[in-house]
Amino acid sequence: MEKDTDRLGIVFAVGAYLIWGFLPIYWKFIDYVPAGEILAHRIIWSFIFMVVIVLAVRKWPGFIRECKTILKDKKKFFSITMASVVISINWLTYIWAVNSDHVLQASLGYYINPLVSIILAIIVLKEKLNKSQTISVILASMGVLYLTFSYGVFPWVSLLLAVTFALYGLLKKVVDIPAMYGLTIETMIITPIALIYLFFLPENTFSLPSITTSENVILMGAGVVTAIPLLLFASGAKRIPLAMVGFLQYIAPTLMLQIGVFIYHETFSMEHLISFGFIWLALLIYLGSVYRFPIRKMKNVEH
């Protein structure tokens, strides 16, 4: 039974990362729509989809209780509001990057993300680095600096994606809410702002009279492609060891990298290779440091 649970967890986690990895292709279908408008629809339709899910699985009373608890707890309310803002910035940056032919920068951002999480843990949670983690952070910094100086352009897209997603993870750690309720509440908080933004837009791509057009379907589907991988990930992470989650998370940026180079023909120069090389080496050292003991333990159990 435990092996079946592990297999199911792997399927869920891999499914989540595959969807995230192929997501650039989805946004490219509507790359002519402004990133802000796409984001507004992503938030609104994610909220609607999550409400349908909560109702379908008969979790509405629990959702209402969670909302009341958060309203009574100022720290929780502030943290989940900040999480909503931070993930919205992350989504906006990601959509803009993909539709502005910066898929490689987006990929680099999600490679850097775990290393930014380490830095936040030191600053906010007062955690201490071991020797391997220190080397990882230094190598990753060298990769970013090399890319900056070789191109003369600061890779703000990569760093903004990495920092916002790391902050989102930190805030989610502070507020322990089930994934289903969490995403519903986060999108609910930002939905009024998204609706106001769309209302004041001079022109809207979305049109109710012609709701079945490809643009409308893709914009409405943004809620589905946002919620499903998050729910799959939450289900998978509960069933498999953290070590496995750590290795699987690099499926998404690796797919993004390949999509950027081979499908959208973005330039992958020697400078990119050297910079990514620093990041990949940093990640290998980091993963070896963090997951060495769980992996050994798993091997002993198997034998």
Coordinates of C-alpha atoms in Angstrom, one line a residue:
M1 CA 0.0 0.0 0.0
E2 CA 2.9 2.4 0.9
K3 CA 4.6 1.7 -2.5
D4 CA 1.3 2.5 -4.3
T5 CA 1.0 5.7 -2.3
D6 CA 4.6 6.6 -3.3
R7 CA 3.9 5.8 -7.0
L8 CA 0.8 8.0 -6.9
G9 CA 2.8 10.8 -5.3
I10 CA 5.4 10.6 -8.0
V11 CA 2.7 10.7 -10.7
F12 CA 1.1 13.7 -9.1
A13 CA 4.4 15.6 -8.6
V14 CA 5.7 14.8 -12.1
G15 CA 2.3 15.8 -13.6
A16 CA 2.6 19.2 -11.8
Y17 CA 6.1 19.9 -13.0
L18 CA 5.3 18.8 -16.5
I19 CA 2.4 21.2 -16.7
W20 CA 4.6 24.0 -15.3
G21 CA 7.3 23.1 -17.8
F22 CA 5.1 23.3 -20.8
L23 CA 3.2 26.4 -19.7
P24 CA 5.2 28.8 -21.9
I25 CA 3.6 27.2 -24.9
Y26 CA 0.1 27.9 -23.5
W27 CA 0.9 31.6 -22.9
K28 CA 2.5 31.9 -26.4
F29 CA -1.0 31.2 -27.9
I30 CA -2.0 34.7 -26.7
D31 CA 1.3 36.5 -26.8
Y32 CA -0.4 39.5 -28.5
V33 CA -2.6 40.1 -25.4
P34 CA -1.0 42.4 -22.8
A35 CA 0.5 40.6 -19.8
G36 CA -1.5 42.6 -17.3
E37 CA -4.8 41.6 -19.0
I38 CA -3.7 37.9 -19.1
L39 CA -2.8 38.1 -15.4
A40 CA -6.2 39.6 -14.5
H41 CA -8.0 36.7 -16.3
R42 CA -5.6 34.2 -14.7
I43 CA -6.6 35.4 -11.2
I44 CA -10.3 35.7 -11.9
W45 CA -10.7 32.3 -13.6
S46 CA -8.4 30.6 -11.0
F47 CA -10.8 31.9 -8.3
I48 CA -13.9 30.7 -10.1
F49 CA -12.4 27.3 -10.9
M50 CA -11.3 26.9 -7.2
V51 CA -14.7 27.8 -5.9
V52 CA -16.2 25.1 -8.3
I53 CA -13.7 22.6 -6.9
V54 CA -14.4 23.4 -3.3
L55 CA -18.1 23.1 -3.9
A56 CA -17.7 19.9 -5.9
V57 CA -15.7 18.1 -3.1
R58 CA -18.2 19.5 -0.5
K59 CA -15.5 21.5 1.4
W60 CA -17.4 24.8 1.4
P61 CA -18.2 24.7 5.2
G62 CA -14.4 24.1 5.9
F63 CA -13.5 26.9 3.5
I64 CA -15.8 29.4 5.3
R65 CA -14.3 28.3 8.7
E66 CA -10.8 28.9 7.3
C67 CA -11.8 32.4 6.1
K68 CA -13.2 33.3 9.5
T69 CA -10.1 32.0 11.2
I70 CA -7.9 34.1 9.0
L71 CA -10.0 37.3 9.5
K72 CA -9.6 36.9 13.3
D73 CA -5.8 36.4 13.1
K74 CA -4.1 39.6 11.9
K75 CA -0.8 37.8 11.3
K76 CA -2.4 35.1 9.1
F77 CA -4.5 37.7 7.2
F78 CA -1.4 39.9 6.5
S79 CA 0.7 36.9 5.5
I80 CA -1.9 35.5 3.0
T81 CA -2.6 38.9 1.6
M82 CA 1.2 39.4 1.0
A83 CA 1.3 35.9 -0.5
S84 CA -1.5 36.9 -2.9
V85 CA 0.4 40.1 -4.0
V86 CA 3.8 38.3 -4.3
I87 CA 2.4 35.4 -6.4
S88 CA 0.5 37.9 -8.6
I89 CA 3.8 39.7 -9.3
N90 CA 5.5 36.3 -10.0
W91 CA 2.7 35.4 -12.5
L92 CA 2.8 38.8 -14.2
T93 CA 6.6 38.6 -14.6
Y94 CA 6.4 35.1 -15.9
I95 CA 3.7 35.8 -18.5
W96 CA 5.6 38.9 -19.6
A97 CA 8.9 37.0 -19.9
V98 CA 7.4 34.2 -22.0
N99 CA 5.5 36.5 -24.3
S100 CA 8.5 38.8 -24.7
D101 CA 10.8 36.0 -25.8
H102 CA 12.6 35.6 -22.4
V103 CA 11.8 32.0 -21.7
L104 CA 15.5 31.3 -21.0
Q105 CA 15.5 34.0 -18.3
A106 CA 12.3 32.5 -16.8
S107 CA 14.0 29.1 -16.8
L108 CA 17.1 30.6 -15.1
G109 CA 14.8 32.2 -12.5
Y110 CA 13.4 28.9 -11.4
Y111 CA 16.8 27.3 -11.3
I112 CA 18.0 30.1 -8.9
N113 CA 14.8 29.9 -6.8
P114 CA 15.9 27.3 -4.2
L115 CA 19.2 29.2 -3.7
V116 CA 17.3 32.4 -3.0
S117 CA 15.1 30.4 -0.5
I118 CA 18.4 29.6 1.3
I119 CA 19.3 33.3 1.6
L120 CA 15.8 34.2 2.8
A121 CA 16.0 31.4 5.4
I122 CA 19.3 33.0 6.7
I123 CA 17.8 36.5 6.8
V124 CA 14.3 35.9 8.0
L125 CA 14.4 32.5 9.9
K126 CA 18.0 33.0 11.2
E127 CA 19.1 29.6 9.8
K128 CA 22.8 28.9 9.3
L129 CA 24.4 27.6 6.2
N130 CA 26.7 24.6 6.1
K131 CA 29.8 24.6 4.0
S132 CA 28.2 23.1 0.9
Q133 CA 25.3 25.5 0.9
T134 CA 27.7 28.4 1.2
I135 CA 29.6 27.2 -1.8
S136 CA 26.3 26.8 -3.7
V137 CA 25.2 30.4 -3.0
I138 CA 28.6 31.7 -4.0
L139 CA 28.6 29.7 -7.3
A140 CA 25.0 30.8 -8.1
S141 CA 26.0 34.5 -7.5
M142 CA 29.0 34.1 -9.8
G143 CA 26.7 32.7 -12.5
V144 CA 24.3 35.7 -12.2
L145 CA 27.2 38.2 -12.1
Y146 CA 28.9 36.6 -15.1
L147 CA 25.7 36.9 -17.1
T148 CA 25.3 40.5 -16.0
F149 CA 28.8 41.6 -17.0
S150 CA 29.0 39.5 -20.2
Y151 CA 25.8 41.0 -21.5
G152 CA 25.9 44.3 -19.7
V153 CA 22.2 43.7 -18.7
F154 CA 21.1 42.8 -15.2
P155 CA 19.0 39.6 -15.3
W156 CA 16.1 41.2 -13.4
V157 CA 13.5 38.9 -14.9
S158 CA 15.3 35.8 -13.5
L159 CA 15.9 37.3 -10.1
L160 CA 12.4 38.8 -9.8
L161 CA 10.9 35.3 -10.5
A162 CA 13.3 33.6 -8.1
V163 CA 12.8 36.2 -5.3
T164 CA 9.0 36.4 -5.6
F165 CA 8.5 32.6 -5.7
A166 CA 10.9 32.2 -2.7
L167 CA 9.0 34.9 -0.8
Y168 CA 5.7 33.1 -1.6
G169 CA 7.1 29.8 -0.3
L170 CA 8.2 31.6 2.9
L171 CA 4.8 33.2 3.4
K172 CA 3.1 29.9 2.8
K173 CA 5.3 28.3 5.5
V174 CA 4.2 31.0 7.9
V175 CA 0.5 30.5 7.1
D176 CA -0.3 26.7 7.3
I177 CA -3.4 26.4 5.2
P178 CA -4.5 23.4 3.0
A179 CA -3.6 24.0 -0.6
M180 CA -7.2 24.0 -1.8
Y181 CA -8.3 26.7 0.6
G182 CA -5.0 28.6 0.3
L183 CA -5.2 29.1 -3.5
T184 CA -9.0 30.0 -3.3
I185 CA -8.4 32.6 -0.6
E186 CA -5.3 34.1 -2.4
T187 CA -7.1 34.5 -5.7
M188 CA -10.3 35.8 -3.9
I189 CA -8.2 38.6 -2.3
I190 CA -6.8 39.8 -5.6
T191 CA -9.9 39.1 -7.8
P192 CA -11.6 42.5 -7.0
I193 CA -8.4 44.3 -8.2
A194 CA -8.3 42.2 -11.3
L195 CA -11.9 43.0 -12.1
I196 CA -11.4 46.7 -11.6
Y197 CA -8.3 46.6 -13.9
L198 CA -10.3 44.9 -16.7
F199 CA -13.2 47.3 -16.2
F200 CA -11.0 50.3 -16.8
L201 CA -9.1 48.8 -19.8
P202 CA -9.7 50.8 -23.0
E203 CA -10.1 47.6 -24.9
N204 CA -10.7 44.0 -23.7
T205 CA -9.7 40.9 -25.5
F206 CA -12.3 38.9 -23.7
S207 CA -15.9 39.3 -25.0
L208 CA -19.0 37.6 -23.6
P209 CA -21.0 37.7 -26.8
S210 CA -18.3 35.6 -28.5
I211 CA -17.4 33.5 -25.5
T212 CA -16.3 30.5 -27.6
T213 CA -13.5 32.3 -29.5
S214 CA -10.1 30.8 -29.1
E215 CA -8.9 33.8 -27.1
N216 CA -11.7 33.6 -24.6
V217 CA -11.3 29.8 -24.1
I218 CA -7.5 30.3 -23.5
L219 CA -8.1 33.1 -21.1
M220 CA -10.7 31.2 -19.2
G221 CA -8.5 28.1 -19.3
A222 CA -5.8 30.1 -17.5
G223 CA -7.6 29.3 -14.2
V224 CA -7.4 25.6 -14.9
V225 CA -3.7 25.5 -15.9
T226 CA -3.0 27.6 -12.8
A227 CA -5.0 25.5 -10.3
I228 CA -4.4 21.9 -11.4
P229 CA -0.6 21.8 -11.1
L230 CA -0.8 23.5 -7.7
L231 CA -3.3 20.9 -6.5
L232 CA -1.3 18.0 -8.1
F233 CA 1.9 19.3 -6.4
A234 CA 0.2 19.6 -3.0
S235 CA -1.1 16.0 -3.3
G236 CA 2.2 14.6 -4.5
A237 CA 4.4 16.4 -1.9
K238 CA 2.4 14.8 0.9
R239 CA 3.0 11.2 -0.5
I240 CA 6.7 11.3 -1.4
P241 CA 9.9 12.1 0.5
L242 CA 11.2 15.7 0.4
A243 CA 14.4 14.4 -1.3
M244 CA 12.4 13.2 -4.3
V245 CA 10.4 16.5 -4.5
G246 CA 13.7 18.4 -4.5
F247 CA 15.0 16.5 -7.5
L248 CA 11.7 16.5 -9.4
Q249 CA 11.3 20.3 -9.2
Y250 CA 14.0 20.8 -11.8
I251 CA 11.8 19.1 -14.5
A252 CA 10.0 22.4 -15.1
P253 CA 12.9 24.8 -15.7
T254 CA 14.7 22.2 -17.7
L255 CA 11.6 21.9 -20.0
M256 CA 11.4 25.7 -20.2
L257 CA 15.0 25.9 -21.2
Q258 CA 14.6 23.3 -24.0
I259 CA 11.3 25.0 -25.2
G260 CA 13.0 28.4 -25.3
V261 CA 16.0 27.1 -27.3
F262 CA 14.5 24.5 -29.6
I263 CA 10.9 25.7 -30.1
Y264 CA 11.2 29.5 -29.9
H265 CA 14.8 29.7 -31.0
E266 CA 16.0 32.0 -28.3
T267 CA 19.8 32.5 -28.3
F268 CA 21.7 30.2 -26.0
S269 CA 25.2 31.5 -26.2
M270 CA 28.5 30.5 -24.6
E271 CA 27.8 33.2 -22.0
H272 CA 24.5 31.5 -21.2
L273 CA 26.2 28.1 -21.0
I274 CA 28.8 29.4 -18.6
S275 CA 26.2 31.1 -16.4
F276 CA 23.9 28.1 -16.4
G277 CA 26.9 25.9 -15.7
F278 CA 27.6 27.8 -12.5
I279 CA 23.9 27.5 -11.5
W280 CA 23.7 23.8 -12.3
L281 CA 26.9 23.1 -10.3
A282 CA 25.6 25.1 -7.4
L283 CA 22.3 23.1 -7.5
L284 CA 24.2 19.8 -7.6
I285 CA 26.2 20.7 -4.5
Y286 CA 23.1 22.1 -2.8
L287 CA 21.0 19.0 -3.5
G288 CA 23.9 16.7 -2.4
S289 CA 24.1 18.6 0.9
V290 CA 20.4 18.8 1.7
Y291 CA 19.2 15.4 0.5
R292 CA 22.3 13.2 1.1
F293 CA 20.9 11.7 4.3
P294 CA 17.3 11.1 3.2
I295 CA 18.5 9.4 0.0
R296 CA 20.9 7.1 1.9
K297 CA 18.1 6.3 4.3
M298 CA 15.8 5.4 1.4
K299 CA 18.4 3.2 -0.1
N300 CA 18.9 1.3 3.2
V301 CA 15.1 0.8 3.4
E302 CA 14.9 -0.6 -0.1
H303 CA 17.7 -3.1 0.5

